[in-house]
């Protein structure tokens, strides 16, 4: 039985990983500790030479070559199912999660031919970024037990998040923080409110709204409010739920 303490030791190790080499070594160790043979931490895209996208795995070379030659980074059934889930899922359940096609069955048939059996995938989807996931798989004829699934659930998110930080995908705290009043003005602007409407809603003058928005644009070094909204969403200063909330 894989204990919570063992999972926590890997979570701590992921957090301390200083580079991709260390992260992949820890991921390989976690894979073995969980009782799996294979792992894949990846963003869902078609990979080309010198690509800067996240990808690390130990799948058989023949399968990886076959997969890439067919440009399956976006259309792989595991990846498609990941975009519809927030929690982990077994590959044996995928036919019930997506519009499963003959081409999808071919992907799994090729995986089995290369020695890859059933698997378990944890989605790694972050708004504003390419979707991604971490998958663990056993060999053909092997069974994934309950403990292995729970272990994978516990450690996968931490591994994916550390990979994102190491890759610099999202420029965390690139800009200085804005004030609460500036953020409120930015939010009302993102909802399509005019300066006059924002002033009325907040109980301040239009000139004050203009001053707040000017300060926000200066912080983000852009004359465009639309650009500021996009970057603020990307950095987490505001959220889509803030904008869409009536």
PDB file of C-alpha atoms in Angstrom:
ATOM      1  CA  UNK A   1       0.000   0.000   0.000  1.00  0.00           C
ATOM      2  CA  UNK A   2       1.338   3.449  -0.951  1.00  0.00           C
ATOM      3  CA  UNK A   3       1.033   5.628   2.116  1.00  0.00           C
ATOM      4  CA  UNK A   4       0.070   9.315   2.162  1.00  0.00           C
ATOM      5  CA  UNK A   5       3.516   9.925   3.658  1.00  0.00           C
ATOM      6  CA  UNK A   6       5.148   8.459   0.537  1.00  0.00           C
ATOM      7  CA  UNK A   7       3.009  10.666  -1.690  1.00  0.00           C
ATOM      8  CA  UNK A   8       3.918  13.700   0.412  1.00  0.00           C
ATOM      9  CA  UNK A   9       7.605  12.931   0.049  1.00  0.00           C
ATOM     10  CA  UNK A  10       7.222  13.110  -3.741  1.00  0.00           C
ATOM     11  CA  UNK A  11       5.128  16.274  -3.517  1.00  0.00           C
ATOM     12  CA  UNK A  12       7.935  17.888  -1.509  1.00  0.00           C
ATOM     13  CA  UNK A  13      10.504  16.625  -4.006  1.00  0.00           C
ATOM     14  CA  UNK A  14       8.594  18.110  -6.951  1.00  0.00           C
ATOM     15  CA  UNK A  15       8.442  21.480  -5.189  1.00  0.00           C
ATOM     16  CA  UNK A  16      12.210  21.407  -4.664  1.00  0.00           C
ATOM     17  CA  UNK A  17      13.128  20.392  -8.238  1.00  0.00           C
ATOM     18  CA  UNK A  18      15.532  22.988  -9.653  1.00  0.00           C
ATOM     19  CA  UNK A  19      15.412  22.002 -13.317  1.00  0.00           C
ATOM     20  CA  UNK A  20      13.699  19.665 -15.763  1.00  0.00           C
ATOM     21  CA  UNK A  21      16.331  16.975 -15.314  1.00  0.00           C
ATOM     22  CA  UNK A  22      15.618  16.757 -11.595  1.00  0.00           C
ATOM     23  CA  UNK A  23      11.872  16.947 -12.177  1.00  0.00           C
ATOM     24  CA  UNK A  24      11.928  14.081 -14.672  1.00  0.00           C
ATOM     25  CA  UNK A  25      14.047  11.925 -12.354  1.00  0.00           C
ATOM     26  CA  UNK A  26      11.525  12.444  -9.551  1.00  0.00           C
ATOM     27  CA  UNK A  27       8.617  11.750 -11.906  1.00  0.00           C
ATOM     28  CA  UNK A  28      10.242   8.481 -12.972  1.00  0.00           C
ATOM     29  CA  UNK A  29      10.723   7.495  -9.329  1.00  0.00           C
ATOM     30  CA  UNK A  30       7.098   8.358  -8.532  1.00  0.00           C
ATOM     31  CA  UNK A  31       5.972   6.255 -11.483  1.00  0.00           C
ATOM     32  CA  UNK A  32       7.855   3.240 -10.163  1.00  0.00           C
ATOM     33  CA  UNK A  33       6.729   3.822  -6.577  1.00  0.00           C
ATOM     34  CA  UNK A  34       3.099   3.854  -7.711  1.00  0.00           C
ATOM     35  CA  UNK A  35       3.495   0.563  -9.560  1.00  0.00           C
ATOM     36  CA  UNK A  36       3.326   1.941 -13.101  1.00  0.00           C
ATOM     37  CA  UNK A  37       5.757   1.348 -15.964  1.00  0.00           C
ATOM     38  CA  UNK A  38       5.246   4.495 -18.038  1.00  0.00           C
ATOM     39  CA  UNK A  39       4.655   8.196 -17.485  1.00  0.00           C
ATOM     40  CA  UNK A  40       4.018  11.236 -19.668  1.00  0.00           C
ATOM     41  CA  UNK A  41       3.823  14.873 -18.581  1.00  0.00           C
ATOM     42  CA  UNK A  42       2.852  16.927 -21.591  1.00  0.00           C
ATOM     43  CA  UNK A  43       0.989  19.829 -23.056  1.00  0.00           C
ATOM     44  CA  UNK A  44      -1.439  18.922 -25.794  1.00  0.00           C
ATOM     45  CA  UNK A  45       0.142  20.141 -29.015  1.00  0.00           C
ATOM     46  CA  UNK A  46       1.922  18.781 -32.065  1.00  0.00           C
ATOM     47  CA  UNK A  47       5.605  18.725 -31.210  1.00  0.00           C
ATOM     48  CA  UNK A  48       8.314  19.813 -33.580  1.00  0.00           C
ATOM     49  CA  UNK A  49      12.118  19.865 -33.231  1.00  0.00           C
ATOM     50  CA  UNK A  50      13.314  22.443 -30.685  1.00  0.00           C
ATOM     51  CA  UNK A  51       9.786  22.910 -29.398  1.00  0.00           C
ATOM     52  CA  UNK A  52       9.625  24.749 -26.068  1.00  0.00           C
ATOM     53  CA  UNK A  53       6.403  23.084 -25.006  1.00  0.00           C
ATOM     54  CA  UNK A  54       6.233  20.892 -21.921  1.00  0.00           C
ATOM     55  CA  UNK A  55       6.908  17.248 -22.621  1.00  0.00           C
ATOM     56  CA  UNK A  56       8.639  14.475 -20.739  1.00  0.00           C
ATOM     57  CA  UNK A  57       7.890  10.760 -20.966  1.00  0.00           C
ATOM     58  CA  UNK A  58       9.387   7.273 -21.010  1.00  0.00           C
ATOM     59  CA  UNK A  59       7.086   5.700 -23.585  1.00  0.00           C
ATOM     60  CA  UNK A  60       8.726   3.166 -25.922  1.00  0.00           C
ATOM     61  CA  UNK A  61      10.616   4.943 -28.699  1.00  0.00           C
ATOM     62  CA  UNK A  62       8.612   3.170 -31.403  1.00  0.00           C
ATOM     63  CA  UNK A  63       5.316   4.408 -30.000  1.00  0.00           C
ATOM     64  CA  UNK A  64       6.565   7.981 -29.564  1.00  0.00           C
ATOM     65  CA  UNK A  65       7.798   8.040 -33.170  1.00  0.00           C
ATOM     66  CA  UNK A  66       4.483   6.651 -34.451  1.00  0.00           C
ATOM     67  CA  UNK A  67       2.541   9.158 -32.341  1.00  0.00           C
ATOM     68  CA  UNK A  68       4.534  12.193 -33.524  1.00  0.00           C
ATOM     69  CA  UNK A  69       4.584  11.121 -37.170  1.00  0.00           C
ATOM     70  CA  UNK A  70       0.773  11.280 -37.152  1.00  0.00           C
ATOM     71  CA  UNK A  71       0.590  14.614 -35.344  1.00  0.00           C
ATOM     72  CA  UNK A  72      -1.534  13.226 -32.529  1.00  0.00           C
ATOM     73  CA  UNK A  73      -0.567  15.841 -29.927  1.00  0.00           C
ATOM     74  CA  UNK A  74      -3.964  17.524 -30.191  1.00  0.00           C
ATOM     75  CA  UNK A  75      -6.173  14.655 -31.328  1.00  0.00           C
ATOM     76  CA  UNK A  76      -4.998  11.812 -29.107  1.00  0.00           C
ATOM     77  CA  UNK A  77      -8.083  10.400 -27.320  1.00  0.00           C
ATOM     78  CA  UNK A  78      -6.430  10.753 -23.909  1.00  0.00           C
ATOM     79  CA  UNK A  79      -5.745  14.422 -24.582  1.00  0.00           C
ATOM     80  CA  UNK A  80      -9.268  15.049 -25.844  1.00  0.00           C
ATOM     81  CA  UNK A  81     -10.771  13.422 -22.776  1.00  0.00           C
ATOM     82  CA  UNK A  82      -8.519  15.568 -20.564  1.00  0.00           C
ATOM     83  CA  UNK A  83     -10.112  18.713 -21.937  1.00  0.00           C
ATOM     84  CA  UNK A  84     -13.506  17.556 -20.682  1.00  0.00           C
ATOM     85  CA  UNK A  85     -12.439  16.604 -17.169  1.00  0.00           C
ATOM     86  CA  UNK A  86     -11.088  18.255 -14.043  1.00  0.00           C
ATOM     87  CA  UNK A  87     -10.465  14.969 -12.238  1.00  0.00           C
ATOM     88  CA  UNK A  88      -8.413  11.939 -13.227  1.00  0.00           C
ATOM     89  CA  UNK A  89      -9.746   9.095 -15.357  1.00  0.00           C
ATOM     90  CA  UNK A  90      -8.776   5.617 -16.493  1.00  0.00           C
ATOM     91  CA  UNK A  91      -8.075   5.030 -20.161  1.00  0.00           C
ATOM     92  CA  UNK A  92     -10.483   2.115 -20.110  1.00  0.00           C
ATOM     93  CA  UNK A  93     -13.273   4.654 -19.471  1.00  0.00           C
ATOM     94  CA  UNK A  94     -12.390   7.011 -22.332  1.00  0.00           C
ATOM     95  CA  UNK A  95     -14.864   5.525 -24.823  1.00  0.00           C
ATOM     96  CA  UNK A  96     -17.636   6.753 -22.534  1.00  0.00           C
ATOM     97  CA  UNK A  97     -16.119  10.233 -22.152  1.00  0.00           C
ATOM     98  CA  UNK A  98     -15.619  11.307 -25.781  1.00  0.00           C
ATOM     99  CA  UNK A  99     -16.937  10.601 -29.261  1.00  0.00           C
ATOM    100  CA  UNK A 100     -14.729   7.532 -29.625  1.00  0.00           C
ATOM    101  CA  UNK A 101     -13.736   6.727 -33.213  1.00  0.00           C
ATOM    102  CA  UNK A 102     -11.999   3.961 -35.131  1.00  0.00           C
ATOM    103  CA  UNK A 103      -8.906   6.178 -35.272  1.00  0.00           C
ATOM    104  CA  UNK A 104      -8.955   6.383 -31.475  1.00  0.00           C
ATOM    105  CA  UNK A 105      -9.058   2.612 -31.223  1.00  0.00           C
ATOM    106  CA  UNK A 106      -6.068   2.502 -33.577  1.00  0.00           C
ATOM    107  CA  UNK A 107      -4.113   4.687 -31.144  1.00  0.00           C
ATOM    108  CA  UNK A 108      -4.750   2.288 -28.275  1.00  0.00           C
ATOM    109  CA  UNK A 109      -4.033  -0.719 -30.496  1.00  0.00           C
ATOM    110  CA  UNK A 110      -0.656   0.744 -31.425  1.00  0.00           C
ATOM    111  CA  UNK A 111       0.077   1.482 -27.769  1.00  0.00           C
ATOM    112  CA  UNK A 112      -0.679  -2.148 -26.864  1.00  0.00           C
ATOM    113  CA  UNK A 113       1.510  -3.353 -29.708  1.00  0.00           C
ATOM    114  CA  UNK A 114       4.353  -1.350 -28.155  1.00  0.00           C
ATOM    115  CA  UNK A 115       3.731  -2.769 -24.682  1.00  0.00           C
ATOM    116  CA  UNK A 116       1.574  -0.012 -23.154  1.00  0.00           C
ATOM    117  CA  UNK A 117      -1.542  -1.253 -21.383  1.00  0.00           C
ATOM    118  CA  UNK A 118      -4.203   0.606 -19.411  1.00  0.00           C
ATOM    119  CA  UNK A 119      -3.436   4.011 -17.972  1.00  0.00           C
ATOM    120  CA  UNK A 120      -4.628   6.750 -15.660  1.00  0.00           C
ATOM    121  CA  UNK A 121      -4.543  10.441 -16.587  1.00  0.00           C
ATOM    122  CA  UNK A 122      -4.850  13.586 -14.481  1.00  0.00           C
ATOM    123  CA  UNK A 123      -5.719  16.745 -16.479  1.00  0.00           C
ATOM    124  CA  UNK A 124      -3.534  19.831 -16.081  1.00  0.00           C
ATOM    125  CA  UNK A 125      -5.674  22.568 -17.591  1.00  0.00           C
ATOM    126  CA  UNK A 126      -5.057  26.234 -16.776  1.00  0.00           C
ATOM    127  CA  UNK A 127      -7.120  29.031 -18.313  1.00  0.00           C
ATOM    128  CA  UNK A 128      -5.139  30.957 -20.904  1.00  0.00           C
ATOM    129  CA  UNK A 129      -2.632  28.154 -21.495  1.00  0.00           C
ATOM    130  CA  UNK A 130      -2.439  25.065 -23.654  1.00  0.00           C
ATOM    131  CA  UNK A 131      -4.209  22.147 -22.023  1.00  0.00           C
ATOM    132  CA  UNK A 132      -2.011  19.424 -20.599  1.00  0.00           C
ATOM    133  CA  UNK A 133      -1.975  16.300 -18.477  1.00  0.00           C
ATOM    134  CA  UNK A 134       0.061  13.718 -16.630  1.00  0.00           C
ATOM    135  CA  UNK A 135      -0.497  10.067 -17.510  1.00  0.00           C
ATOM    136  CA  UNK A 136       0.728   6.877 -15.887  1.00  0.00           C
ATOM    137  CA  UNK A 137       0.376   3.476 -17.560  1.00  0.00           C
ATOM    138  CA  UNK A 138       1.010  -0.178 -16.818  1.00  0.00           C
ATOM    139  CA  UNK A 139       2.240  -2.834 -19.204  1.00  0.00           C
ATOM    140  CA  UNK A 140      -0.063  -4.939 -21.362  1.00  0.00           C
ATOM    141  CA  UNK A 141      -1.869  -7.488 -19.218  1.00  0.00           C
ATOM    142  CA  UNK A 142      -1.113  -5.677 -15.968  1.00  0.00           C
ATOM    143  CA  UNK A 143      -3.806  -4.226 -13.710  1.00  0.00           C
ATOM    144  CA  UNK A 144      -3.960  -0.760 -12.158  1.00  0.00           C
ATOM    145  CA  UNK A 145      -4.890  -1.088  -8.511  1.00  0.00           C
ATOM    146  CA  UNK A 146      -6.794   1.388  -6.342  1.00  0.00           C
ATOM    147  CA  UNK A 147      -3.706   2.490  -4.411  1.00  0.00           C
ATOM    148  CA  UNK A 148      -1.903   3.347  -7.640  1.00  0.00           C
ATOM    149  CA  UNK A 149      -4.771   5.566  -8.772  1.00  0.00           C
ATOM    150  CA  UNK A 150      -4.941   7.396  -5.448  1.00  0.00           C
ATOM    151  CA  UNK A 151      -1.182   7.919  -5.461  1.00  0.00           C
ATOM    152  CA  UNK A 152      -1.320   9.328  -8.993  1.00  0.00           C
ATOM    153  CA  UNK A 153      -4.161  11.670  -8.021  1.00  0.00           C
ATOM    154  CA  UNK A 154      -2.137  13.020  -5.099  1.00  0.00           C
ATOM    155  CA  UNK A 155       1.173  13.726  -6.845  1.00  0.00           C
ATOM    156  CA  UNK A 156       0.290  14.584 -10.456  1.00  0.00           C
ATOM    157  CA  UNK A 157      -0.947  18.141 -10.013  1.00  0.00           C
ATOM    158  CA  UNK A 158       2.176  19.115  -8.089  1.00  0.00           C
ATOM    159  CA  UNK A 159       4.438  17.704 -10.784  1.00  0.00           C
ATOM    160  CA  UNK A 160       2.580  19.539 -13.544  1.00  0.00           C
ATOM    161  CA  UNK A 161       2.567  22.833 -11.645  1.00  0.00           C
ATOM    162  CA  UNK A 162       6.314  22.594 -11.006  1.00  0.00           C
ATOM    163  CA  UNK A 163       6.918  21.931 -14.686  1.00  0.00           C
ATOM    164  CA  UNK A 164       4.917  25.048 -15.541  1.00  0.00           C
ATOM    165  CA  UNK A 165       6.976  27.164 -13.151  1.00  0.00           C
ATOM    166  CA  UNK A 166      10.281  25.818 -14.470  1.00  0.00           C
ATOM    167  CA  UNK A 167       9.199  26.423 -18.061  1.00  0.00           C
ATOM    168  CA  UNK A 168       8.243  30.051 -17.439  1.00  0.00           C
ATOM    169  CA  UNK A 169       4.953  29.503 -19.283  1.00  0.00           C
ATOM    170  CA  UNK A 170       3.224  32.152 -17.219  1.00  0.00           C
ATOM    171  CA  UNK A 171       5.159  35.273 -16.173  1.00  0.00           C
ATOM    172  CA  UNK A 172       4.129  35.244 -12.515  1.00  0.00           C
ATOM    173  CA  UNK A 173       4.061  38.731 -10.967  1.00  0.00           C
ATOM    174  CA  UNK A 174       5.561  40.331 -14.042  1.00  0.00           C
ATOM    175  CA  UNK A 175       3.899  43.615 -13.218  1.00  0.00           C
ATOM    176  CA  UNK A 176       3.548  45.530  -9.969  1.00  0.00           C
ATOM    177  CA  UNK A 177       0.268  44.992  -8.096  1.00  0.00           C
ATOM    178  CA  UNK A 178      -2.528  47.501  -8.658  1.00  0.00           C
ATOM    179  CA  UNK A 179      -4.713  48.985  -5.931  1.00  0.00           C
ATOM    180  CA  UNK A 180      -8.160  47.693  -5.060  1.00  0.00           C
ATOM    181  CA  UNK A 181      -9.769  50.797  -6.584  1.00  0.00           C
ATOM    182  CA  UNK A 182      -7.739  50.408  -9.773  1.00  0.00           C
ATOM    183  CA  UNK A 183      -8.713  46.758  -9.971  1.00  0.00           C
ATOM    184  CA  UNK A 184     -12.393  47.632  -9.522  1.00  0.00           C
ATOM    185  CA  UNK A 185     -12.226  50.166 -12.358  1.00  0.00           C
ATOM    186  CA  UNK A 186     -10.461  47.622 -14.560  1.00  0.00           C
ATOM    187  CA  UNK A 187     -13.125  45.023 -13.802  1.00  0.00           C
ATOM    188  CA  UNK A 188     -16.016  47.312 -14.686  1.00  0.00           C
ATOM    189  CA  UNK A 189     -14.207  48.302 -17.876  1.00  0.00           C
ATOM    190  CA  UNK A 190     -13.718  44.611 -18.736  1.00  0.00           C
ATOM    191  CA  UNK A 191     -17.479  44.123 -18.277  1.00  0.00           C
ATOM    192  CA  UNK A 192     -18.073  46.736 -20.987  1.00  0.00           C
ATOM    193  CA  UNK A 193     -18.978  49.640 -18.724  1.00  0.00           C
ATOM    194  CA  UNK A 194     -18.139  53.173 -19.821  1.00  0.00           C
ATOM    195  CA  UNK A 195     -16.162  55.497 -17.573  1.00  0.00           C
ATOM    196  CA  UNK A 196     -19.384  57.325 -16.723  1.00  0.00           C
ATOM    197  CA  UNK A 197     -21.132  54.072 -15.784  1.00  0.00           C
ATOM    198  CA  UNK A 198     -18.158  52.927 -13.723  1.00  0.00           C
ATOM    199  CA  UNK A 199     -18.129  56.267 -11.882  1.00  0.00           C
ATOM    200  CA  UNK A 200     -21.830  55.923 -11.077  1.00  0.00           C
ATOM    201  CA  UNK A 201     -21.471  52.314  -9.897  1.00  0.00           C
ATOM    202  CA  UNK A 202     -18.469  53.085  -7.681  1.00  0.00           C
ATOM    203  CA  UNK A 203     -19.792  56.437  -6.416  1.00  0.00           C
ATOM    204  CA  UNK A 204     -16.773  58.389  -7.642  1.00  0.00           C
ATOM    205  CA  UNK A 205     -16.215  61.015 -10.326  1.00  0.00           C
ATOM    206  CA  UNK A 206     -15.469  60.243 -13.952  1.00  0.00           C
ATOM    207  CA  UNK A 207     -12.124  62.025 -13.596  1.00  0.00           C
ATOM    208  CA  UNK A 208     -11.209  59.693 -10.741  1.00  0.00           C
ATOM    209  CA  UNK A 209     -12.060  56.690 -12.902  1.00  0.00           C
ATOM    210  CA  UNK A 210      -9.899  58.088 -15.688  1.00  0.00           C
ATOM    211  CA  UNK A 211      -7.036  58.616 -13.235  1.00  0.00           C
ATOM    212  CA  UNK A 212      -7.312  55.044 -11.962  1.00  0.00           C
ATOM    213  CA  UNK A 213      -7.371  53.618 -15.481  1.00  0.00           C
ATOM    214  CA  UNK A 214      -4.423  55.772 -16.535  1.00  0.00           C
ATOM    215  CA  UNK A 215      -2.449  54.405 -13.587  1.00  0.00           C
ATOM    216  CA  UNK A 216      -3.393  50.839 -14.549  1.00  0.00           C
ATOM    217  CA  UNK A 217      -2.253  51.359 -18.151  1.00  0.00           C
ATOM    218  CA  UNK A 218       1.020  52.822 -16.887  1.00  0.00           C
ATOM    219  CA  UNK A 219       1.552  49.800 -14.633  1.00  0.00           C
ATOM    220  CA  UNK A 220       1.007  47.478 -17.604  1.00  0.00           C
ATOM    221  CA  UNK A 221       2.934  49.774 -19.955  1.00  0.00           C
ATOM    222  CA  UNK A 222       0.206  49.832 -22.599  1.00  0.00           C
ATOM    223  CA  UNK A 223      -2.223  52.449 -23.947  1.00  0.00           C
ATOM    224  CA  UNK A 224      -4.762  49.716 -24.729  1.00  0.00           C
ATOM    225  CA  UNK A 225      -7.374  48.765 -22.163  1.00  0.00           C
ATOM    226  CA  UNK A 226      -8.059  45.514 -24.009  1.00  0.00           C
ATOM    227  CA  UNK A 227      -4.411  44.514 -23.761  1.00  0.00           C
ATOM    228  CA  UNK A 228      -4.391  45.355 -20.053  1.00  0.00           C
ATOM    229  CA  UNK A 229      -7.453  43.154 -19.462  1.00  0.00           C
ATOM    230  CA  UNK A 230      -5.851  40.235 -21.312  1.00  0.00           C
ATOM    231  CA  UNK A 231      -2.572  40.494 -19.383  1.00  0.00           C
ATOM    232  CA  UNK A 232      -4.392  40.950 -16.068  1.00  0.00           C
ATOM    233  CA  UNK A 233      -6.318  37.746 -16.789  1.00  0.00           C
ATOM    234  CA  UNK A 234      -3.113  35.930 -17.734  1.00  0.00           C
ATOM    235  CA  UNK A 235      -1.344  37.017 -14.536  1.00  0.00           C
ATOM    236  CA  UNK A 236      -4.337  36.265 -12.313  1.00  0.00           C
ATOM    237  CA  UNK A 237      -4.991  39.858 -11.232  1.00  0.00           C
ATOM    238  CA  UNK A 238      -8.571  39.365 -12.390  1.00  0.00           C
ATOM    239  CA  UNK A 239     -10.448  36.186 -13.308  1.00  0.00           C
ATOM    240  CA  UNK A 240     -12.926  35.216 -16.009  1.00  0.00           C
ATOM    241  CA  UNK A 241     -15.496  34.565 -13.296  1.00  0.00           C
ATOM    242  CA  UNK A 242     -15.104  38.188 -12.160  1.00  0.00           C
ATOM    243  CA  UNK A 243     -15.930  39.429 -15.645  1.00  0.00           C
ATOM    244  CA  UNK A 244     -18.780  37.036 -16.334  1.00  0.00           C
ATOM    245  CA  UNK A 245     -20.418  37.477 -12.941  1.00  0.00           C
ATOM    246  CA  UNK A 246     -23.463  39.707 -13.357  1.00  0.00           C
TER     247      UNK A 246
END
